[in-house]
């Protein structure tokens, strides 16, 4: 999530960079691209590790769209219209990734943690019962 936020931040800085300063302009775009690539890889990694869980946000087609937008980043930086369209894509994905992170934290803390407490209690009770036999 933080990588997507950083990518959006860098992408928003791009129009303010002097168009004659190509090194800086491409540098900012490169930072945005590197963060987008890393975020995509992290989301895909999580989907791979949790392949039995259907994520409510950042589905594989959404990540594919992000990857496609990332592939055109140096073209999209050339005109205001394409820059704005790419910004919209990155921003929406960032917000959805934030929602995914919130959903994962909720599942971990509200569901998995409660289940773990319950299971540990049952294991302790069973262990005590076995010792008494």
PDB file of C-alpha atoms in Angstrom:
ATOM      1  CA  UNK A   1       0.000   0.000   0.000  1.00  0.00           C
ATOM      2  CA  UNK A   2       2.793   2.410   0.922  1.00  0.00           C
ATOM      3  CA  UNK A   3       4.473   1.737  -2.412  1.00  0.00           C
ATOM      4  CA  UNK A   4       1.326   2.659  -4.311  1.00  0.00           C
ATOM      5  CA  UNK A   5       0.939   5.824  -2.239  1.00  0.00           C
ATOM      6  CA  UNK A   6       4.541   6.749  -3.013  1.00  0.00           C
ATOM      7  CA  UNK A   7       4.009   6.045  -6.716  1.00  0.00           C
ATOM      8  CA  UNK A   8       0.948   8.328  -6.757  1.00  0.00           C
ATOM      9  CA  UNK A   9       2.880  11.014  -4.875  1.00  0.00           C
ATOM     10  CA  UNK A  10       5.769  10.887  -7.353  1.00  0.00           C
ATOM     11  CA  UNK A  11       3.401  10.806 -10.331  1.00  0.00           C
ATOM     12  CA  UNK A  12       1.628  13.909  -9.040  1.00  0.00           C
ATOM     13  CA  UNK A  13       4.980  15.728  -8.774  1.00  0.00           C
ATOM     14  CA  UNK A  14       5.806  15.056 -12.409  1.00  0.00           C
ATOM     15  CA  UNK A  15       3.903  17.959 -14.053  1.00  0.00           C
ATOM     16  CA  UNK A  16       5.776  20.456 -11.862  1.00  0.00           C
ATOM     17  CA  UNK A  17       9.158  19.272 -13.138  1.00  0.00           C
ATOM     18  CA  UNK A  18      10.610  21.516 -15.850  1.00  0.00           C
ATOM     19  CA  UNK A  19      10.005  19.799 -19.187  1.00  0.00           C
ATOM     20  CA  UNK A  20      13.543  20.763 -20.269  1.00  0.00           C
ATOM     21  CA  UNK A  21      15.028  18.841 -17.342  1.00  0.00           C
ATOM     22  CA  UNK A  22      14.625  15.377 -18.831  1.00  0.00           C
ATOM     23  CA  UNK A  23      16.900  13.673 -16.328  1.00  0.00           C
ATOM     24  CA  UNK A  24      14.798  14.815 -13.391  1.00  0.00           C
ATOM     25  CA  UNK A  25      11.523  14.173 -15.231  1.00  0.00           C
ATOM     26  CA  UNK A  26      12.495  10.607 -16.106  1.00  0.00           C
ATOM     27  CA  UNK A  27      13.954  10.135 -12.632  1.00  0.00           C
ATOM     28  CA  UNK A  28      10.646  10.990 -10.967  1.00  0.00           C
ATOM     29  CA  UNK A  29       8.765   8.748 -13.407  1.00  0.00           C
ATOM     30  CA  UNK A  30      11.260   5.957 -12.730  1.00  0.00           C
ATOM     31  CA  UNK A  31      10.685   6.213  -8.964  1.00  0.00           C
ATOM     32  CA  UNK A  32       6.942   6.018  -9.584  1.00  0.00           C
ATOM     33  CA  UNK A  33       7.395   3.035 -11.904  1.00  0.00           C
ATOM     34  CA  UNK A  34       9.659   1.158  -9.477  1.00  0.00           C
ATOM     35  CA  UNK A  35       7.094   1.598  -6.700  1.00  0.00           C
ATOM     36  CA  UNK A  36       4.283   0.436  -8.988  1.00  0.00           C
ATOM     37  CA  UNK A  37       6.234  -2.670 -10.008  1.00  0.00           C
ATOM     38  CA  UNK A  38       7.095  -3.500  -6.384  1.00  0.00           C
ATOM     39  CA  UNK A  39       3.483  -2.999  -5.257  1.00  0.00           C
ATOM     40  CA  UNK A  40       2.200  -5.216  -8.050  1.00  0.00           C
ATOM     41  CA  UNK A  41       4.690  -7.943  -7.170  1.00  0.00           C
ATOM     42  CA  UNK A  42       3.700  -7.751  -3.505  1.00  0.00           C
ATOM     43  CA  UNK A  43      -0.008  -8.027  -4.296  1.00  0.00           C
ATOM     44  CA  UNK A  44       0.620 -10.953  -6.653  1.00  0.00           C
ATOM     45  CA  UNK A  45       2.813 -12.599  -4.016  1.00  0.00           C
ATOM     46  CA  UNK A  46       0.065 -12.300  -1.419  1.00  0.00           C
ATOM     47  CA  UNK A  47      -2.437 -13.748  -3.890  1.00  0.00           C
ATOM     48  CA  UNK A  48      -0.040 -16.633  -4.532  1.00  0.00           C
ATOM     49  CA  UNK A  49       0.493 -17.398  -0.850  1.00  0.00           C
ATOM     50  CA  UNK A  50      -3.209 -17.120  -0.092  1.00  0.00           C
ATOM     51  CA  UNK A  51      -4.442 -18.768  -3.282  1.00  0.00           C
ATOM     52  CA  UNK A  52      -7.516 -20.248  -1.568  1.00  0.00           C
ATOM     53  CA  UNK A  53      -8.655 -16.783  -0.421  1.00  0.00           C
ATOM     54  CA  UNK A  54     -10.581 -14.561  -2.795  1.00  0.00           C
ATOM     55  CA  UNK A  55      -9.479 -10.976  -2.221  1.00  0.00           C
ATOM     56  CA  UNK A  56     -12.348  -8.463  -2.251  1.00  0.00           C
ATOM     57  CA  UNK A  57     -10.018  -5.854  -3.763  1.00  0.00           C
ATOM     58  CA  UNK A  58      -7.033  -5.917  -6.130  1.00  0.00           C
ATOM     59  CA  UNK A  59      -8.155  -8.984  -8.061  1.00  0.00           C
ATOM     60  CA  UNK A  60      -5.812 -10.449 -10.691  1.00  0.00           C
ATOM     61  CA  UNK A  61      -7.532  -8.510 -13.516  1.00  0.00           C
ATOM     62  CA  UNK A  62      -7.097  -5.270 -11.548  1.00  0.00           C
ATOM     63  CA  UNK A  63      -3.400  -6.034 -11.043  1.00  0.00           C
ATOM     64  CA  UNK A  64      -3.095  -6.811 -14.768  1.00  0.00           C
ATOM     65  CA  UNK A  65      -4.566  -3.377 -15.511  1.00  0.00           C
ATOM     66  CA  UNK A  66      -2.042  -1.785 -13.143  1.00  0.00           C
ATOM     67  CA  UNK A  67       0.777  -3.682 -14.858  1.00  0.00           C
ATOM     68  CA  UNK A  68      -0.393  -2.514 -18.266  1.00  0.00           C
ATOM     69  CA  UNK A  69      -0.549   1.101 -17.063  1.00  0.00           C
ATOM     70  CA  UNK A  70       2.925   0.723 -15.562  1.00  0.00           C
ATOM     71  CA  UNK A  71       4.276  -0.568 -18.867  1.00  0.00           C
ATOM     72  CA  UNK A  72       3.178   2.678 -20.552  1.00  0.00           C
ATOM     73  CA  UNK A  73       4.401   5.018 -17.818  1.00  0.00           C
ATOM     74  CA  UNK A  74       7.051   6.734 -19.941  1.00  0.00           C
ATOM     75  CA  UNK A  75       4.517   7.327 -22.715  1.00  0.00           C
ATOM     76  CA  UNK A  76       1.882   8.517 -20.250  1.00  0.00           C
ATOM     77  CA  UNK A  77       4.216  11.164 -18.850  1.00  0.00           C
ATOM     78  CA  UNK A  78       4.381  12.928 -22.235  1.00  0.00           C
ATOM     79  CA  UNK A  79       0.921  14.523 -22.399  1.00  0.00           C
ATOM     80  CA  UNK A  80      -1.405  15.965 -19.743  1.00  0.00           C
ATOM     81  CA  UNK A  81      -4.345  13.782 -20.823  1.00  0.00           C
ATOM     82  CA  UNK A  82      -2.412  10.540 -20.597  1.00  0.00           C
ATOM     83  CA  UNK A  83      -0.776  11.660 -17.366  1.00  0.00           C
ATOM     84  CA  UNK A  84      -4.202  12.338 -15.838  1.00  0.00           C
ATOM     85  CA  UNK A  85      -5.593   9.012 -17.024  1.00  0.00           C
ATOM     86  CA  UNK A  86      -2.625   7.133 -15.545  1.00  0.00           C
ATOM     87  CA  UNK A  87      -2.975   9.099 -12.302  1.00  0.00           C
ATOM     88  CA  UNK A  88      -6.590   8.001 -12.067  1.00  0.00           C
ATOM     89  CA  UNK A  89      -5.587   4.360 -12.537  1.00  0.00           C
ATOM     90  CA  UNK A  90      -2.804   4.568  -9.936  1.00  0.00           C
ATOM     91  CA  UNK A  91      -5.004   6.442  -7.453  1.00  0.00           C
ATOM     92  CA  UNK A  92      -7.908   4.009  -7.715  1.00  0.00           C
ATOM     93  CA  UNK A  93      -5.574   1.045  -7.323  1.00  0.00           C
ATOM     94  CA  UNK A  94      -3.913   2.690  -4.323  1.00  0.00           C
ATOM     95  CA  UNK A  95      -7.276   3.254  -2.624  1.00  0.00           C
ATOM     96  CA  UNK A  96      -8.383  -0.303  -3.353  1.00  0.00           C
ATOM     97  CA  UNK A  97      -5.092  -1.642  -2.023  1.00  0.00           C
ATOM     98  CA  UNK A  98      -5.617   0.381   1.155  1.00  0.00           C
ATOM     99  CA  UNK A  99      -9.059  -1.190   1.471  1.00  0.00           C
ATOM    100  CA  UNK A 100      -7.495  -4.632   0.906  1.00  0.00           C
ATOM    101  CA  UNK A 101      -4.965  -3.989   3.665  1.00  0.00           C
ATOM    102  CA  UNK A 102      -7.769  -2.918   6.001  1.00  0.00           C
ATOM    103  CA  UNK A 103      -9.757  -6.061   5.087  1.00  0.00           C
ATOM    104  CA  UNK A 104      -6.738  -8.323   5.712  1.00  0.00           C
ATOM    105  CA  UNK A 105      -6.083  -6.696   9.092  1.00  0.00           C
ATOM    106  CA  UNK A 106      -9.738  -7.107  10.041  1.00  0.00           C
ATOM    107  CA  UNK A 107      -9.713 -10.793   9.069  1.00  0.00           C
ATOM    108  CA  UNK A 108      -6.482 -11.405  10.982  1.00  0.00           C
ATOM    109  CA  UNK A 109      -7.537  -9.556  14.136  1.00  0.00           C
ATOM    110  CA  UNK A 110     -11.254 -10.320  14.263  1.00  0.00           C
ATOM    111  CA  UNK A 111     -11.514 -13.795  12.765  1.00  0.00           C
ATOM    112  CA  UNK A 112      -8.189 -15.609  12.820  1.00  0.00           C
ATOM    113  CA  UNK A 113      -7.107 -14.271  16.219  1.00  0.00           C
ATOM    114  CA  UNK A 114     -10.473 -15.222  17.775  1.00  0.00           C
ATOM    115  CA  UNK A 115     -10.284 -18.695  16.212  1.00  0.00           C
ATOM    116  CA  UNK A 116      -6.740 -19.112  17.528  1.00  0.00           C
ATOM    117  CA  UNK A 117      -7.791 -18.172  21.070  1.00  0.00           C
ATOM    118  CA  UNK A 118     -10.663 -20.667  20.865  1.00  0.00           C
ATOM    119  CA  UNK A 119      -8.447 -23.464  19.538  1.00  0.00           C
ATOM    120  CA  UNK A 120      -5.756 -22.817  22.150  1.00  0.00           C
ATOM    121  CA  UNK A 121      -8.406 -22.959  24.873  1.00  0.00           C
ATOM    122  CA  UNK A 122      -9.668 -26.325  23.568  1.00  0.00           C
ATOM    123  CA  UNK A 123      -6.126 -27.696  23.320  1.00  0.00           C
ATOM    124  CA  UNK A 124      -5.419 -26.635  26.906  1.00  0.00           C
ATOM    125  CA  UNK A 125      -8.668 -28.198  28.158  1.00  0.00           C
ATOM    126  CA  UNK A 126      -8.000 -31.434  26.277  1.00  0.00           C
ATOM    127  CA  UNK A 127      -4.419 -31.540  27.495  1.00  0.00           C
ATOM    128  CA  UNK A 128      -5.557 -31.089  31.112  1.00  0.00           C
ATOM    129  CA  UNK A 129      -8.198 -33.792  30.681  1.00  0.00           C
ATOM    130  CA  UNK A 130      -5.621 -36.211  29.309  1.00  0.00           C
ATOM    131  CA  UNK A 131      -3.253 -35.538  32.216  1.00  0.00           C
ATOM    132  CA  UNK A 132      -6.034 -36.359  34.686  1.00  0.00           C
ATOM    133  CA  UNK A 133      -6.620 -39.772  33.123  1.00  0.00           C
TER     134      UNK A 133
END
